Amino acid sequence: MPQSPPDRRALDADPTVIGGRVRGLREERGISLSALARRAGIGKATLSGLENGTRNPTLETLYAVTAQLGVPLAAVLAEPAATPSVHGAAVHATLLEVFADADATYELYRMRVAPGAGQLSPAHQPGVTEHVTVFSGVLRAGPVDAPSTAAAGGYLRWTSDVPHSYAAIGDEEVAASLLLRYPRR
């Protein structure tokens, strides 16, 4: 069966590796494929294809799945040395580092937000926060019902356990850093 071309919102990482990690985490938690698909709000065939490495997962799908598994996105990506990138409708982010302390795991990304289309991201697990420092352009981001705006030199922070969005305001691409903080349970 021929594979479809990669989705422009897909990951620059090996889908087989990602799928194996998702399956391992799901099985480790004793969650059935059907239950995880239902909780993440995706089709069972989509999750099965993701786990088997036959589908190139989108950023939105992986965030939905990892939120239900209670892990950071980096837990299913390729090793950080491979500098995996994720793409959404408007966001392109490259994982720079994953680090942890006693209370949380952190993911640091270099992020670009293209002008035009905005991007909706699903809720992360409870207590996750996002911290964005804008280097150029103007960014509107945060919870869908209460986004904030920051220009170059500005900083945004929100709790991202609700649907949230990103959009470049105007014609200039936004360059920023994104730090996600996942509290330990």
Short mmCIF file of C-alpha atoms in Angstrom, two decimals:
data_model
loop_
_atom_site.label_atom_id
_atom_site.label_comp_id
_atom_site.label_asym_id
_atom_site.label_seq_id
_atom_site.Cartn_x
_atom_site.Cartn_y
_atom_site.Cartn_z
CA MET A 1 0.00 0.00 0.00
CA PRO A 2 1.60 3.35 -1.00
CA GLN A 3 2.12 5.87 1.74
CA SER A 4 0.63 9.30 1.29
CA PRO A 5 2.99 12.28 1.16
CA PRO A 6 4.00 13.62 4.57
CA ASP A 7 1.53 16.03 6.13
CA ARG A 8 2.98 19.54 6.31
CA ARG A 9 2.07 19.54 9.99
CA ALA A 10 4.05 16.40 10.66
CA LEU A 11 7.18 15.62 12.60
CA ASP A 12 10.70 15.46 11.23
CA ALA A 13 11.35 12.27 13.18
CA ASP A 14 11.12 8.55 12.41
CA PRO A 15 7.43 7.55 12.67
CA THR A 16 8.43 3.96 13.52
CA VAL A 17 10.40 5.12 16.56
CA ILE A 18 7.62 7.49 17.64
CA GLY A 19 5.00 4.76 17.19
CA GLY A 20 6.98 2.25 19.21
CA ARG A 21 7.37 4.71 22.05
CA VAL A 22 3.64 5.55 22.04
CA ARG A 23 2.74 1.85 22.07
CA GLY A 24 5.23 1.15 24.88
CA LEU A 25 3.86 3.98 27.03
CA ARG A 26 0.26 2.93 26.37
CA GLU A 27 0.96 -0.71 27.26
CA GLU A 28 3.03 0.28 30.31
CA ARG A 29 -0.05 2.12 31.60
CA GLY A 30 -2.43 -0.75 30.79
CA ILE A 31 -4.57 1.35 28.42
CA SER A 32 -6.21 -0.28 25.42
CA LEU A 33 -5.77 1.19 21.94
CA SER A 34 -9.50 1.97 21.80
CA ALA A 35 -9.50 3.70 25.19
CA LEU A 36 -6.49 5.87 24.37
CA ALA A 37 -7.92 6.85 20.98
CA ARG A 38 -11.23 7.79 22.62
CA ARG A 39 -9.57 9.81 25.41
CA ALA A 40 -7.30 11.62 22.92
CA GLY A 41 -10.21 12.38 20.59
CA ILE A 42 -8.65 10.63 17.58
CA GLY A 43 -9.69 7.68 15.48
CA LYS A 44 -8.65 4.17 16.48
CA ALA A 45 -7.23 3.66 12.95
CA THR A 46 -5.18 6.85 13.33
CA LEU A 47 -3.71 5.66 16.62
CA SER A 48 -3.05 2.19 15.23
CA GLY A 49 -1.27 3.70 12.21
CA LEU A 50 0.75 5.95 14.50
CA GLU A 51 1.82 3.01 16.69
CA ASN A 52 2.71 0.89 13.65
CA GLY A 53 4.75 3.69 12.08
CA THR A 54 2.61 3.76 8.94
CA ARG A 55 1.29 7.26 9.61
CA ASN A 56 3.40 10.37 9.94
CA PRO A 57 1.79 11.88 13.06
CA THR A 58 0.83 15.53 13.28
CA LEU A 59 1.82 17.78 16.14
CA GLU A 60 -1.81 18.07 17.21
CA THR A 61 -2.27 14.28 17.30
CA LEU A 62 0.89 13.69 19.32
CA TYR A 63 0.02 16.40 21.84
CA ALA A 64 -3.45 14.86 22.26
CA VAL A 65 -1.97 11.37 22.78
CA THR A 66 0.90 12.39 25.09
CA ALA A 67 -1.49 14.47 27.21
CA GLN A 68 -3.61 11.36 27.81
CA LEU A 69 -0.49 9.31 28.57
CA GLY A 70 0.68 11.99 31.04
CA VAL A 71 4.08 12.50 29.40
CA PRO A 72 5.86 15.37 27.67
CA LEU A 73 6.03 15.33 23.88
CA ALA A 74 9.77 14.63 24.07
CA ALA A 75 8.99 11.22 25.59
CA VAL A 76 7.92 9.95 22.16
CA LEU A 77 10.27 11.92 19.90
CA ALA A 78 13.64 10.78 18.65
CA GLU A 79 16.65 11.34 20.86
CA PRO A 80 17.34 15.07 21.44
CA ALA A 81 20.67 14.78 19.61
CA ALA A 82 18.61 14.29 16.45
CA THR A 83 17.04 17.75 17.04
CA PRO A 84 13.52 16.70 16.06
CA SER A 85 11.24 19.36 14.66
CA VAL A 86 7.47 19.52 14.88
CA HIS A 87 5.17 21.36 12.50
CA GLY A 88 1.61 22.51 12.89
CA ALA A 89 -0.69 24.67 10.78
CA ALA A 90 1.37 27.77 11.67
CA VAL A 91 4.07 26.67 14.13
CA HIS A 92 7.45 25.11 13.35
CA ALA A 93 9.37 24.18 16.49
CA THR A 94 12.74 22.48 16.94
CA LEU A 95 13.44 20.70 20.21
CA LEU A 96 16.66 22.08 21.67
CA GLU A 97 16.82 20.38 25.04
CA VAL A 98 14.89 18.32 27.57
CA PHE A 99 15.83 18.68 31.22
CA ALA A 100 14.31 17.90 34.58
CA ASP A 101 14.44 18.80 38.23
CA ALA A 102 12.71 17.24 41.23
CA ASP A 103 9.37 18.89 40.42
CA ALA A 104 9.09 18.95 36.62
CA THR A 105 10.34 18.02 33.17
CA TYR A 106 11.03 20.85 30.72
CA GLU A 107 11.17 20.98 26.93
CA LEU A 108 12.90 23.94 25.28
CA TYR A 109 12.06 24.71 21.64
CA ARG A 110 13.14 27.25 19.04
CA MET A 111 9.82 28.27 17.50
CA ARG A 112 8.70 30.06 14.35
CA VAL A 113 5.11 31.07 13.70
CA ALA A 114 4.21 31.81 10.10
CA PRO A 115 1.94 34.74 9.28
CA GLY A 116 -1.50 33.91 7.96
CA ALA A 117 -3.10 30.83 9.45
CA GLY A 118 -3.24 30.40 13.20
CA GLN A 119 -2.77 27.14 15.04
CA LEU A 120 -4.98 25.49 17.62
CA SER A 121 -3.25 23.14 20.06
CA PRO A 122 -5.11 20.62 22.22
CA ALA A 123 -4.96 20.73 26.00
CA HIS A 124 -1.92 19.22 27.71
CA GLN A 125 -2.19 17.26 30.93
CA PRO A 126 -3.16 19.21 34.08
CA GLY A 127 -0.66 21.76 35.36
CA VAL A 128 1.45 22.11 32.19
CA THR A 129 2.60 25.69 31.58
CA GLU A 130 4.01 27.32 28.46
CA HIS A 131 6.50 30.18 28.50
CA VAL A 132 7.19 32.07 25.26
CA THR A 133 9.82 34.77 24.70
CA VAL A 134 9.33 36.63 21.42
CA PHE A 135 12.49 37.67 19.54
CA SER A 136 10.89 39.13 16.40
CA GLY A 137 7.40 39.71 15.09
CA VAL A 138 4.18 39.96 17.07
CA LEU A 139 2.61 36.84 18.60
CA ARG A 140 -0.90 36.28 19.91
CA ALA A 141 -0.97 33.08 21.96
CA GLY A 142 -2.52 31.47 25.00
CA PRO A 143 -5.83 29.93 26.01
CA VAL A 144 -8.35 30.10 23.17
CA ASP A 145 -10.76 32.14 25.28
CA ALA A 146 -8.10 34.59 26.58
CA PRO A 147 -5.01 34.90 24.35
CA SER A 148 -2.38 37.57 24.99
CA THR A 149 -0.14 39.47 22.59
CA ALA A 150 3.61 40.11 22.79
CA ALA A 151 6.00 41.87 20.42
CA ALA A 152 9.78 41.45 20.13
CA GLY A 153 11.27 41.40 23.62
CA GLY A 154 7.96 40.37 25.19
CA TYR A 155 7.06 37.29 27.21
CA LEU A 156 3.87 35.24 27.52
CA ARG A 157 2.98 32.56 30.07
CA TRP A 158 -0.16 30.48 30.47
CA THR A 159 -1.40 27.20 31.86
CA SER A 160 -1.87 25.02 28.80
CA ASP A 161 -4.16 22.32 30.17
CA VAL A 162 -6.87 23.91 28.03
CA PRO A 163 -7.01 24.31 24.23
CA HIS A 164 -4.67 27.13 23.23
CA SER A 165 -3.62 28.90 20.06
CA TYR A 166 -0.73 30.64 18.34
CA ALA A 167 -0.92 33.27 15.59
CA ALA A 168 1.53 35.74 14.08
CA ILE A 169 -0.04 39.19 13.93
CA GLY A 170 0.76 41.08 10.75
CA ASP A 171 2.94 39.96 7.85
CA GLU A 172 6.13 39.13 9.77
CA GLU A 173 7.07 35.62 10.86
CA VAL A 174 7.46 35.32 14.64
CA ALA A 175 10.74 33.98 16.04
CA ALA A 176 10.52 32.88 19.66
CA SER A 177 11.56 30.36 22.27
CA LEU A 178 8.99 28.06 23.84
CA LEU A 179 9.53 26.38 27.20
CA LEU A 180 7.00 23.78 28.28
CA ARG A 181 6.95 22.78 31.95
CA TYR A 182 5.39 19.40 32.77
CA PRO A 183 4.91 18.95 36.54
CA ARG A 184 5.71 15.54 37.97
CA ARG A 185 2.70 13.64 39.22
#
